[in-house]
Amino acid sequence: MSRREAQKAFAALVTLDGELRDDLRLIDRSRAAASLCDAIAASEVTTTAAIAAASSGSPLADATRTRLIVACLDAQSKAREAVASDLEHRVAAIPAAVARIRDARSIDELVRRTCAELTGALGFRCATYSEVDAAAGAVRFRHSRRDLSRAGSPAAWQISAAESQCIAERRPIIVHAAASTSDDAAACRTEAASIVVAPIITKSAATALIHADREPPWSVDAADVRLLEIVTAAFTAIHERETDAERLELQQQAMVAAARRLVDHAESTVAQDVLGITDTWPAQRVPQNSTPRAAQGLLTRRESEVLQLIARGLSNAEIAEELVVGVETVKSHVKKVLRKLGAANRAEAIAVYLESTRPPTR
């Protein structure tokens, strides 16, 4: 059943429930239903009361009430069919969606594909991927059916109590509007009645949160929690695969760069011995026979720590976890390290580090 048909079923159920409540003279109306499931639950309460109500004493009035009860029960049946059809469609879409997510070949692509699948085949209105660091987070990527945008300047927000619970329990939870805070709204950028918040666990720690909501008349429920569990489990497995692949590539690049620099050094030494040519290093590079302590003359203590972790092949996220700082802070340190060493990329920085730690030639 399409969303338009679901909206029609929702409107019909709410209208019939209102008419039956008027017939029963139920003045104290409950709050308006925000979703199809809310409407079904409210209508069930009303029809139960109508069936149990005593006769009005008027055959015509009793006949009218009976017709309303039958119409409400029929509308409830159609609404349940809509809910079941929607769930069946989304469950059937999970294998193909996970397969497309698996095709990601970088962490950024993994994030984009995950959000796109959540708002596509898996039926959510909006999905937000937010990196988290201690007590703060930042929206890194947002994907909705109406708009696709990468956050140019991620806005920091405080992790709410509900999000802290999600991280502590390491499982997706539903956050209702009544219990949410402005921080939740900032994180998900949505005004939905309820959202699902799911943690991304990598290297035994929560490194990100996914927020997702659904388009009315749908609302998130236990099925959505289970769906997010499946998606985040797939995300974690693929994230670890890509992180290992990136680390291996960096190590390979470092070894190739180090080999090239050693060849250059050997050629320079031969030129010095045979031709008397003196080789000079580019400005701000670590001298050829320097030690790690000498390298620290160019770098701060923290930058030296970052360089050592880069040389071990750690990603920015892993360095942030190791040093207990934010990923953006690590990125800033990496840029400074590259600039001070005169390195064009991480591989060159590793090569400089490896060469600076070699024993001096005699």
mmCIF file of C-alpha atoms in Angstrom:
data_model
loop_
_atom_site.group_PDB
_atom_site.id
_atom_site.type_symbol
_atom_site.label_atom_id
_atom_site.label_comp_id
_atom_site.label_asym_id
_atom_site.label_seq_id
_atom_site.Cartn_x
_atom_site.Cartn_y
_atom_site.Cartn_z
ATOM 1 C CA MET A 1 0.000 0.000 0.000
ATOM 2 C CA SER A 2 1.334 3.423 -1.002
ATOM 3 C CA ARG A 3 1.780 6.325 1.386
ATOM 4 C CA ARG A 4 -1.192 8.095 -0.242
ATOM 5 C CA GLU A 5 -3.403 5.074 0.415
ATOM 6 C CA ALA A 6 -2.096 4.917 3.983
ATOM 7 C CA GLN A 7 -2.998 8.598 4.452
ATOM 8 C CA LYS A 8 -6.516 7.909 3.163
ATOM 9 C CA ALA A 9 -6.880 4.991 5.570
ATOM 10 C CA PHE A 10 -5.617 7.206 8.397
ATOM 11 C CA ALA A 11 -8.043 10.043 7.558
ATOM 12 C CA ALA A 12 -11.008 7.658 7.249
ATOM 13 C CA LEU A 13 -10.228 6.004 10.578
ATOM 14 C CA VAL A 14 -9.835 9.317 12.422
ATOM 15 C CA THR A 15 -13.119 10.657 10.936
ATOM 16 C CA LEU A 16 -15.134 7.543 11.795
ATOM 17 C CA ASP A 17 -13.657 7.399 15.292
ATOM 18 C CA GLY A 18 -14.683 11.034 15.818
ATOM 19 C CA GLU A 19 -18.247 10.340 14.652
ATOM 20 C CA LEU A 20 -18.548 7.320 16.934
ATOM 21 C CA ARG A 21 -17.213 9.295 19.886
ATOM 22 C CA ASP A 22 -19.764 12.024 19.169
ATOM 23 C CA ASP A 23 -22.522 9.406 19.068
ATOM 24 C CA LEU A 24 -21.359 8.081 22.438
ATOM 25 C CA ARG A 25 -21.093 11.668 23.721
ATOM 26 C CA LEU A 26 -17.506 11.129 24.769
ATOM 27 C CA ILE A 27 -16.632 14.757 25.453
ATOM 28 C CA ASP A 28 -13.174 14.120 26.925
ATOM 29 C CA ARG A 29 -11.331 13.344 23.695
ATOM 30 C CA SER A 30 -7.828 11.971 23.864
ATOM 31 C CA ARG A 31 -5.045 13.808 22.017
ATOM 32 C CA ALA A 32 -5.189 13.658 18.241
ATOM 33 C CA ALA A 33 -3.591 10.570 16.714
ATOM 34 C CA ALA A 34 -0.203 11.361 15.190
ATOM 35 C CA SER A 35 0.201 8.134 13.238
ATOM 36 C CA LEU A 36 -1.715 5.270 11.718
ATOM 37 C CA CYS A 37 -0.854 3.004 14.642
ATOM 38 C CA ASP A 38 -2.059 5.680 17.101
ATOM 39 C CA ALA A 39 -5.316 5.972 15.150
ATOM 40 C CA ILE A 40 -5.859 2.206 15.225
ATOM 41 C CA ALA A 41 -5.277 2.070 18.990
ATOM 42 C CA ALA A 42 -7.605 5.026 19.659
ATOM 43 C CA SER A 43 -10.338 3.571 17.435
ATOM 44 C CA GLU A 44 -10.121 0.192 19.191
ATOM 45 C CA VAL A 45 -10.793 1.899 22.529
ATOM 46 C CA THR A 46 -13.784 3.751 21.091
ATOM 47 C CA THR A 47 -15.355 0.696 19.401
ATOM 48 C CA THR A 48 -14.903 -1.366 22.562
ATOM 49 C CA ALA A 49 -16.768 1.328 24.528
ATOM 50 C CA ALA A 50 -19.501 1.512 21.860
ATOM 51 C CA ILE A 51 -20.053 -2.260 21.855
ATOM 52 C CA ALA A 52 -20.294 -2.285 25.653
ATOM 53 C CA ALA A 53 -22.602 0.758 25.787
ATOM 54 C CA ALA A 54 -26.252 0.285 26.725
ATOM 55 C CA SER A 55 -29.013 0.780 24.189
ATOM 56 C CA SER A 56 -30.075 4.370 23.661
ATOM 57 C CA GLY A 57 -33.734 3.341 23.688
ATOM 58 C CA SER A 58 -34.183 4.465 20.083
ATOM 59 C CA PRO A 59 -34.037 1.775 17.374
ATOM 60 C CA LEU A 60 -32.937 4.379 14.816
ATOM 61 C CA ALA A 61 -30.118 5.654 17.029
ATOM 62 C CA ASP A 62 -29.013 2.102 17.844
ATOM 63 C CA ALA A 63 -28.946 1.246 14.126
ATOM 64 C CA THR A 64 -26.838 4.333 13.397
ATOM 65 C CA ARG A 65 -24.403 3.378 16.142
ATOM 66 C CA THR A 66 -24.169 -0.175 14.817
ATOM 67 C CA ARG A 67 -23.347 1.117 11.324
ATOM 68 C CA LEU A 68 -20.627 3.347 12.792
ATOM 69 C CA ILE A 69 -19.156 0.433 14.757
ATOM 70 C CA VAL A 70 -19.058 -1.749 11.621
ATOM 71 C CA ALA A 71 -17.498 1.086 9.604
ATOM 72 C CA CYS A 72 -14.851 1.656 12.305
ATOM 73 C CA LEU A 73 -13.983 -2.033 12.457
ATOM 74 C CA ASP A 74 -13.660 -2.102 8.654
ATOM 75 C CA ALA A 75 -11.441 1.000 8.717
ATOM 76 C CA GLN A 76 -9.286 -0.574 11.435
ATOM 77 C CA SER A 77 -8.873 -3.673 9.265
ATOM 78 C CA LYS A 78 -7.727 -1.593 6.276
ATOM 79 C CA ALA A 79 -5.349 0.378 8.450
ATOM 80 C CA ARG A 80 -3.810 -2.818 9.813
ATOM 81 C CA GLU A 81 -3.415 -4.087 6.245
ATOM 82 C CA ALA A 82 -1.557 -0.874 5.401
ATOM 83 C CA VAL A 83 0.783 -1.331 8.358
ATOM 84 C CA ALA A 84 1.406 -4.995 7.526
ATOM 85 C CA SER A 85 1.977 -4.246 3.821
ATOM 86 C CA ASP A 86 4.462 -1.483 4.627
ATOM 87 C CA LEU A 87 6.399 -3.716 7.017
ATOM 88 C CA GLU A 88 6.446 -6.616 4.538
ATOM 89 C CA HIS A 89 7.776 -4.324 1.797
ATOM 90 C CA ARG A 90 10.567 -2.912 3.991
ATOM 91 C CA VAL A 91 11.616 -6.309 5.376
ATOM 92 C CA ALA A 92 11.850 -7.668 1.820
ATOM 93 C CA ALA A 93 14.062 -4.705 0.879
ATOM 94 C CA ILE A 94 16.668 -5.335 3.614
ATOM 95 C CA PRO A 95 18.911 -7.888 1.794
ATOM 96 C CA ALA A 96 19.288 -5.748 -1.346
ATOM 97 C CA ALA A 97 19.833 -2.579 0.719
ATOM 98 C CA VAL A 98 22.567 -4.214 2.802
ATOM 99 C CA ALA A 99 24.189 -5.567 -0.380
ATOM 100 C CA ARG A 100 24.327 -2.044 -1.841
ATOM 101 C CA ILE A 101 25.803 -0.706 1.392
ATOM 102 C CA ARG A 102 28.452 -3.465 1.232
ATOM 103 C CA ASP A 103 29.604 -2.146 -2.140
ATOM 104 C CA ALA A 104 30.975 1.014 -0.469
ATOM 105 C CA ARG A 105 34.709 1.443 -1.044
ATOM 106 C CA SER A 106 35.455 4.166 1.489
ATOM 107 C CA ILE A 107 34.166 5.333 4.859
ATOM 108 C CA ASP A 108 32.558 8.459 3.362
ATOM 109 C CA GLU A 109 30.812 6.394 0.715
ATOM 110 C CA LEU A 110 29.663 3.963 3.406
ATOM 111 C CA VAL A 111 28.048 6.807 5.356
ATOM 112 C CA ARG A 112 26.344 8.199 2.236
ATOM 113 C CA ARG A 113 25.052 4.820 1.096
ATOM 114 C CA THR A 114 23.722 3.913 4.537
ATOM 115 C CA CYS A 115 21.731 7.153 4.824
ATOM 116 C CA ALA A 116 20.502 6.811 1.220
ATOM 117 C CA GLU A 117 19.256 3.253 1.767
ATOM 118 C CA LEU A 118 17.522 4.198 5.022
ATOM 119 C CA THR A 119 15.578 6.970 3.276
ATOM 120 C CA GLY A 120 15.069 4.934 0.106
ATOM 121 C CA ALA A 121 14.173 1.262 0.150
ATOM 122 C CA LEU A 122 13.896 1.090 3.944
ATOM 123 C CA GLY A 123 11.211 3.772 4.143
ATOM 124 C CA PHE A 124 12.521 6.438 6.512
ATOM 125 C CA ARG A 125 11.897 10.117 5.863
ATOM 126 C CA CYS A 126 15.225 11.399 7.141
ATOM 127 C CA ALA A 127 18.464 9.773 8.280
ATOM 128 C CA THR A 128 21.314 11.635 9.960
ATOM 129 C CA TYR A 129 24.830 10.322 10.635
ATOM 130 C CA SER A 130 26.511 12.153 13.536
ATOM 131 C CA GLU A 131 30.032 11.615 14.783
ATOM 132 C CA VAL A 132 30.227 11.691 18.576
ATOM 133 C CA ASP A 133 33.089 12.653 20.854
ATOM 134 C CA ALA A 134 32.716 12.326 24.622
ATOM 135 C CA ALA A 135 29.792 14.633 25.486
ATOM 136 C CA ALA A 136 29.383 16.323 22.107
ATOM 137 C CA GLY A 137 28.507 15.398 18.570
ATOM 138 C CA ALA A 138 28.379 16.916 15.119
ATOM 139 C CA VAL A 139 26.089 16.239 12.173
ATOM 140 C CA ARG A 140 28.362 14.902 9.450
ATOM 141 C CA PHE A 141 25.815 13.871 6.848
ATOM 142 C CA ARG A 142 22.061 14.222 6.376
ATOM 143 C CA HIS A 143 19.898 12.499 3.802
ATOM 144 C CA SER A 144 16.166 12.931 3.330
ATOM 145 C CA ARG A 145 13.767 12.149 0.522
ATOM 146 C CA ARG A 146 13.414 15.835 -0.263
ATOM 147 C CA ASP A 147 17.002 16.944 0.029
ATOM 148 C CA LEU A 148 20.503 15.570 -0.023
ATOM 149 C CA SER A 149 23.201 17.615 1.668
ATOM 150 C CA ARG A 150 26.596 17.206 3.239
ATOM 151 C CA ALA A 151 27.106 19.361 6.300
ATOM 152 C CA GLY A 152 29.717 21.931 5.300
ATOM 153 C CA SER A 153 30.286 23.191 8.832
ATOM 154 C CA PRO A 154 29.016 20.529 11.259
ATOM 155 C CA ALA A 155 27.194 22.069 14.204
ATOM 156 C CA ALA A 156 28.165 20.693 17.603
ATOM 157 C CA TRP A 157 25.413 19.624 19.971
ATOM 158 C CA GLN A 158 25.312 18.159 23.460
ATOM 159 C CA ILE A 159 24.376 14.505 23.703
ATOM 160 C CA SER A 160 20.983 14.191 25.363
ATOM 161 C CA ALA A 161 20.014 11.806 28.137
ATOM 162 C CA ALA A 162 18.213 9.566 25.636
ATOM 163 C CA GLU A 163 21.252 9.438 23.370
ATOM 164 C CA SER A 164 23.494 8.690 26.353
ATOM 165 C CA GLN A 165 21.193 5.791 27.189
ATOM 166 C CA CYS A 166 21.430 4.555 23.604
ATOM 167 C CA ILE A 167 25.256 4.669 23.763
ATOM 168 C CA ALA A 168 25.430 3.048 27.205
ATOM 169 C CA GLU A 169 23.085 0.195 26.215
ATOM 170 C CA ARG A 170 24.667 -0.118 22.743
ATOM 171 C CA ARG A 171 21.345 -0.623 21.032
ATOM 172 C CA PRO A 172 18.806 1.450 19.077
ATOM 173 C CA ILE A 173 16.014 3.097 21.067
ATOM 174 C CA ILE A 174 12.901 5.123 20.264
ATOM 175 C CA VAL A 175 12.849 8.722 21.488
ATOM 176 C CA HIS A 176 9.382 10.286 21.652
ATOM 177 C CA ALA A 177 8.748 13.993 21.199
ATOM 178 C CA ALA A 178 7.557 14.330 24.788
ATOM 179 C CA ALA A 179 10.901 12.977 26.049
ATOM 180 C CA SER A 180 13.190 14.545 23.478
ATOM 181 C CA THR A 181 15.119 17.777 23.836
ATOM 182 C CA SER A 182 16.209 20.529 21.508
ATOM 183 C CA ASP A 183 19.490 18.633 21.219
ATOM 184 C CA ASP A 184 17.645 15.653 19.761
ATOM 185 C CA ALA A 185 15.936 17.921 17.255
ATOM 186 C CA ALA A 186 19.239 19.520 16.320
ATOM 187 C CA ALA A 187 20.798 16.129 15.812
ATOM 188 C CA CYS A 188 18.033 14.741 13.631
ATOM 189 C CA ARG A 189 16.862 18.073 12.186
ATOM 190 C CA THR A 190 13.295 16.844 12.246
ATOM 191 C CA GLU A 191 10.023 17.644 13.954
ATOM 192 C CA ALA A 192 8.790 14.046 13.962
ATOM 193 C CA ALA A 193 6.709 12.771 16.873
ATOM 194 C CA SER A 194 9.313 10.085 17.476
ATOM 195 C CA ILE A 195 12.710 9.019 16.130
ATOM 196 C CA VAL A 196 14.961 5.992 16.294
ATOM 197 C CA VAL A 197 18.479 6.605 17.603
ATOM 198 C CA ALA A 198 21.054 3.886 16.879
ATOM 199 C CA PRO A 199 24.725 3.762 17.948
ATOM 200 C CA ILE A 200 27.609 2.897 15.621
ATOM 201 C CA ILE A 201 30.079 0.765 17.595
ATOM 202 C CA THR A 202 33.623 0.502 16.234
ATOM 203 C CA LYS A 203 36.634 -0.757 18.164
ATOM 204 C CA SER A 204 34.410 -1.378 21.214
ATOM 205 C CA ALA A 205 33.304 2.264 21.423
ATOM 206 C CA ALA A 206 30.375 4.326 20.134
ATOM 207 C CA THR A 207 31.835 6.612 17.473
ATOM 208 C CA ALA A 208 28.632 7.829 15.813
ATOM 209 C CA LEU A 209 24.852 7.935 16.075
ATOM 210 C CA ILE A 210 22.218 7.462 13.398
ATOM 211 C CA HIS A 211 18.909 9.292 13.838
ATOM 212 C CA ALA A 212 15.956 8.305 11.638
ATOM 213 C CA ASP A 213 12.273 9.196 11.478
ATOM 214 C CA ARG A 214 9.285 8.283 9.317
ATOM 215 C CA GLU A 215 6.854 10.240 7.181
ATOM 216 C CA PRO A 216 3.314 10.635 8.645
ATOM 217 C CA PRO A 217 1.008 8.782 8.912
ATOM 218 C CA TRP A 218 3.744 6.343 9.842
ATOM 219 C CA SER A 219 5.695 6.496 13.092
ATOM 220 C CA VAL A 220 8.734 4.587 14.247
ATOM 221 C CA ASP A 221 8.074 1.368 16.163
ATOM 222 C CA ALA A 222 9.738 -1.830 17.353
ATOM 223 C CA ALA A 223 10.143 -3.021 13.754
ATOM 224 C CA ASP A 224 12.194 0.099 12.991
ATOM 225 C CA VAL A 225 14.406 -0.585 16.000
ATOM 226 C CA ARG A 226 15.104 -4.090 14.691
ATOM 227 C CA LEU A 227 15.736 -2.740 11.194
ATOM 228 C CA LEU A 228 18.297 -0.227 12.532
ATOM 229 C CA GLU A 229 20.000 -3.034 14.466
ATOM 230 C CA ILE A 230 20.512 -4.918 11.186
ATOM 231 C CA VAL A 231 21.742 -1.850 9.299
ATOM 232 C CA THR A 232 24.157 -0.697 12.016
ATOM 233 C CA ALA A 233 25.567 -4.232 12.374
ATOM 234 C CA ALA A 234 26.263 -4.263 8.633
ATOM 235 C CA PHE A 235 27.721 -0.737 8.848
ATOM 236 C CA THR A 236 30.135 -1.767 11.612
ATOM 237 C CA ALA A 237 31.374 -4.827 9.707
ATOM 238 C CA ILE A 238 31.935 -2.823 6.523
ATOM 239 C CA HIS A 239 33.527 0.056 8.447
ATOM 240 C CA GLU A 240 36.088 -2.310 9.969
ATOM 241 C CA ARG A 241 36.805 -3.801 6.539
ATOM 242 C CA GLU A 242 37.379 -0.383 4.980
ATOM 243 C CA THR A 243 39.442 0.851 7.939
ATOM 244 C CA ASP A 244 41.748 -2.171 7.656
ATOM 245 C CA ALA A 245 41.987 -1.679 3.887
ATOM 246 C CA GLU A 246 42.861 2.008 4.293
ATOM 247 C CA ARG A 247 45.476 1.196 6.937
ATOM 248 C CA LEU A 248 47.071 -1.451 4.701
ATOM 249 C CA GLU A 249 47.123 0.964 1.763
ATOM 250 C CA LEU A 250 48.780 3.652 3.896
ATOM 251 C CA GLN A 251 51.395 1.185 5.109
ATOM 252 C CA GLN A 252 52.092 0.080 1.535
ATOM 253 C CA GLN A 253 52.389 3.700 0.420
ATOM 254 C CA ALA A 254 54.728 4.399 3.324
ATOM 255 C CA MET A 255 56.965 1.477 2.446
ATOM 256 C CA VAL A 256 57.121 2.525 -1.206
ATOM 257 C CA ALA A 257 57.859 6.131 -0.240
ATOM 258 C CA ALA A 258 60.501 5.029 2.267
ATOM 259 C CA ALA A 259 62.142 2.822 -0.363
ATOM 260 C CA ARG A 260 62.237 5.707 -2.818
ATOM 261 C CA ARG A 261 63.770 8.022 -0.252
ATOM 262 C CA LEU A 262 66.392 5.441 0.663
ATOM 263 C CA VAL A 263 67.299 5.095 -3.020
ATOM 264 C CA ASP A 264 67.523 8.887 -3.291
ATOM 265 C CA HIS A 265 69.732 8.941 -0.192
ATOM 266 C CA ALA A 266 71.991 6.217 -1.593
ATOM 267 C CA GLU A 267 72.348 8.071 -4.880
ATOM 268 C CA SER A 268 73.077 11.291 -2.987
ATOM 269 C CA THR A 269 75.761 9.543 -0.913
ATOM 270 C CA VAL A 270 77.402 8.158 -4.052
ATOM 271 C CA ALA A 271 77.319 11.619 -5.634
ATOM 272 C CA GLN A 272 78.907 13.092 -2.513
ATOM 273 C CA ASP A 273 81.679 10.480 -2.384
ATOM 274 C CA VAL A 274 82.434 10.428 -6.103
ATOM 275 C CA LEU A 275 81.568 13.920 -7.334
ATOM 276 C CA GLY A 276 81.748 15.934 -4.122
ATOM 277 C CA ILE A 277 78.127 17.111 -4.553
ATOM 278 C CA THR A 278 76.372 18.130 -1.331
ATOM 279 C CA ASP A 279 72.680 17.285 -1.117
ATOM 280 C CA THR A 280 70.384 19.603 0.823
ATOM 281 C CA TRP A 281 66.963 18.900 2.281
ATOM 282 C CA PRO A 282 63.881 20.964 1.417
ATOM 283 C CA ALA A 283 62.979 23.573 4.015
ATOM 284 C CA GLN A 284 61.349 22.266 7.189
ATOM 285 C CA ARG A 285 61.961 18.554 6.470
ATOM 286 C CA VAL A 286 63.408 16.407 9.218
ATOM 287 C CA PRO A 287 67.155 16.011 8.603
ATOM 288 C CA GLN A 288 68.229 12.746 7.086
ATOM 289 C CA ASN A 289 70.041 11.351 10.134
ATOM 290 C CA SER A 290 67.787 12.868 12.797
ATOM 291 C CA THR A 291 66.318 10.996 15.708
ATOM 292 C CA PRO A 292 62.685 11.146 16.943
ATOM 293 C CA ARG A 293 63.853 13.634 19.556
ATOM 294 C CA ALA A 294 65.234 15.882 16.818
ATOM 295 C CA ALA A 295 61.975 15.587 14.915
ATOM 296 C CA GLN A 296 60.203 16.923 17.969
ATOM 297 C CA GLY A 297 62.133 20.149 17.516
ATOM 298 C CA LEU A 298 59.792 20.875 14.625
ATOM 299 C CA LEU A 299 56.689 19.315 16.168
ATOM 300 C CA THR A 300 54.891 19.874 19.452
ATOM 301 C CA ARG A 301 54.575 16.957 21.855
ATOM 302 C CA ARG A 302 51.021 16.266 20.708
ATOM 303 C CA GLU A 303 51.996 16.499 17.035
ATOM 304 C CA SER A 304 54.819 14.010 17.658
ATOM 305 C CA GLU A 305 52.321 11.618 19.236
ATOM 306 C CA VAL A 306 50.031 12.019 16.231
ATOM 307 C CA LEU A 307 52.949 11.339 13.837
ATOM 308 C CA GLN A 308 53.865 8.154 15.708
ATOM 309 C CA LEU A 309 50.257 6.938 15.486
ATOM 310 C CA ILE A 310 50.113 7.813 11.774
ATOM 311 C CA ALA A 311 53.252 5.718 11.316
ATOM 312 C CA ARG A 312 51.460 2.813 12.989
ATOM 313 C CA GLY A 313 48.804 3.058 10.272
ATOM 314 C CA LEU A 314 45.958 4.362 12.465
ATOM 315 C CA SER A 315 43.114 6.303 10.883
ATOM 316 C CA ASN A 316 42.007 9.720 12.162
ATOM 317 C CA ALA A 317 39.137 8.117 14.087
ATOM 318 C CA GLU A 318 41.469 5.605 15.732
ATOM 319 C CA ILE A 319 43.978 8.312 16.607
ATOM 320 C CA ALA A 320 41.150 10.320 18.173
ATOM 321 C CA GLU A 321 40.157 7.286 20.234
ATOM 322 C CA GLU A 322 43.775 6.643 21.271
ATOM 323 C CA LEU A 323 44.369 10.247 22.371
ATOM 324 C CA VAL A 324 40.808 10.791 23.685
ATOM 325 C CA VAL A 325 40.211 13.848 21.503
ATOM 326 C CA GLY A 326 37.815 14.745 18.702
ATOM 327 C CA VAL A 327 38.325 13.653 15.096
ATOM 328 C CA GLU A 328 38.357 17.292 13.966
ATOM 329 C CA THR A 329 41.179 17.980 16.451
ATOM 330 C CA VAL A 330 43.153 15.078 14.989
ATOM 331 C CA LYS A 331 42.607 16.373 11.457
ATOM 332 C CA SER A 332 44.008 19.741 12.529
ATOM 333 C CA HIS A 333 47.103 18.085 14.060
ATOM 334 C CA VAL A 334 47.643 15.986 10.923
ATOM 335 C CA LYS A 335 47.555 19.089 8.707
ATOM 336 C CA LYS A 336 50.142 20.803 10.920
ATOM 337 C CA VAL A 337 52.376 17.725 10.932
ATOM 338 C CA LEU A 338 52.285 17.491 7.132
ATOM 339 C CA ARG A 339 53.021 21.189 6.763
ATOM 340 C CA LYS A 340 55.918 21.191 9.227
ATOM 341 C CA LEU A 341 57.491 18.103 7.668
ATOM 342 C CA GLY A 342 56.960 19.400 4.139
ATOM 343 C CA ALA A 343 55.036 16.197 3.346
ATOM 344 C CA ALA A 344 52.359 16.131 0.660
ATOM 345 C CA ASN A 345 50.409 13.288 2.289
ATOM 346 C CA ARG A 346 50.404 10.794 5.157
ATOM 347 C CA ALA A 347 52.575 8.326 3.247
ATOM 348 C CA GLU A 348 55.325 10.920 2.851
ATOM 349 C CA ALA A 349 55.025 11.865 6.530
ATOM 350 C CA ILE A 350 55.446 8.200 7.478
ATOM 351 C CA ALA A 351 58.454 7.945 5.196
ATOM 352 C CA VAL A 352 60.036 10.998 6.852
ATOM 353 C CA TYR A 353 59.322 9.519 10.282
ATOM 354 C CA LEU A 354 60.772 6.118 9.374
ATOM 355 C CA GLU A 355 63.906 7.695 7.933
ATOM 356 C CA SER A 356 64.318 10.008 10.927
ATOM 357 C CA THR A 357 64.355 6.989 13.242
ATOM 358 C CA ARG A 358 67.011 5.106 11.292
ATOM 359 C CA PRO A 359 70.393 4.796 13.021
ATOM 360 C CA PRO A 360 72.846 7.362 11.635
ATOM 361 C CA THR A 361 75.212 6.099 8.945
ATOM 362 C CA ARG A 362 78.871 5.912 9.865
#
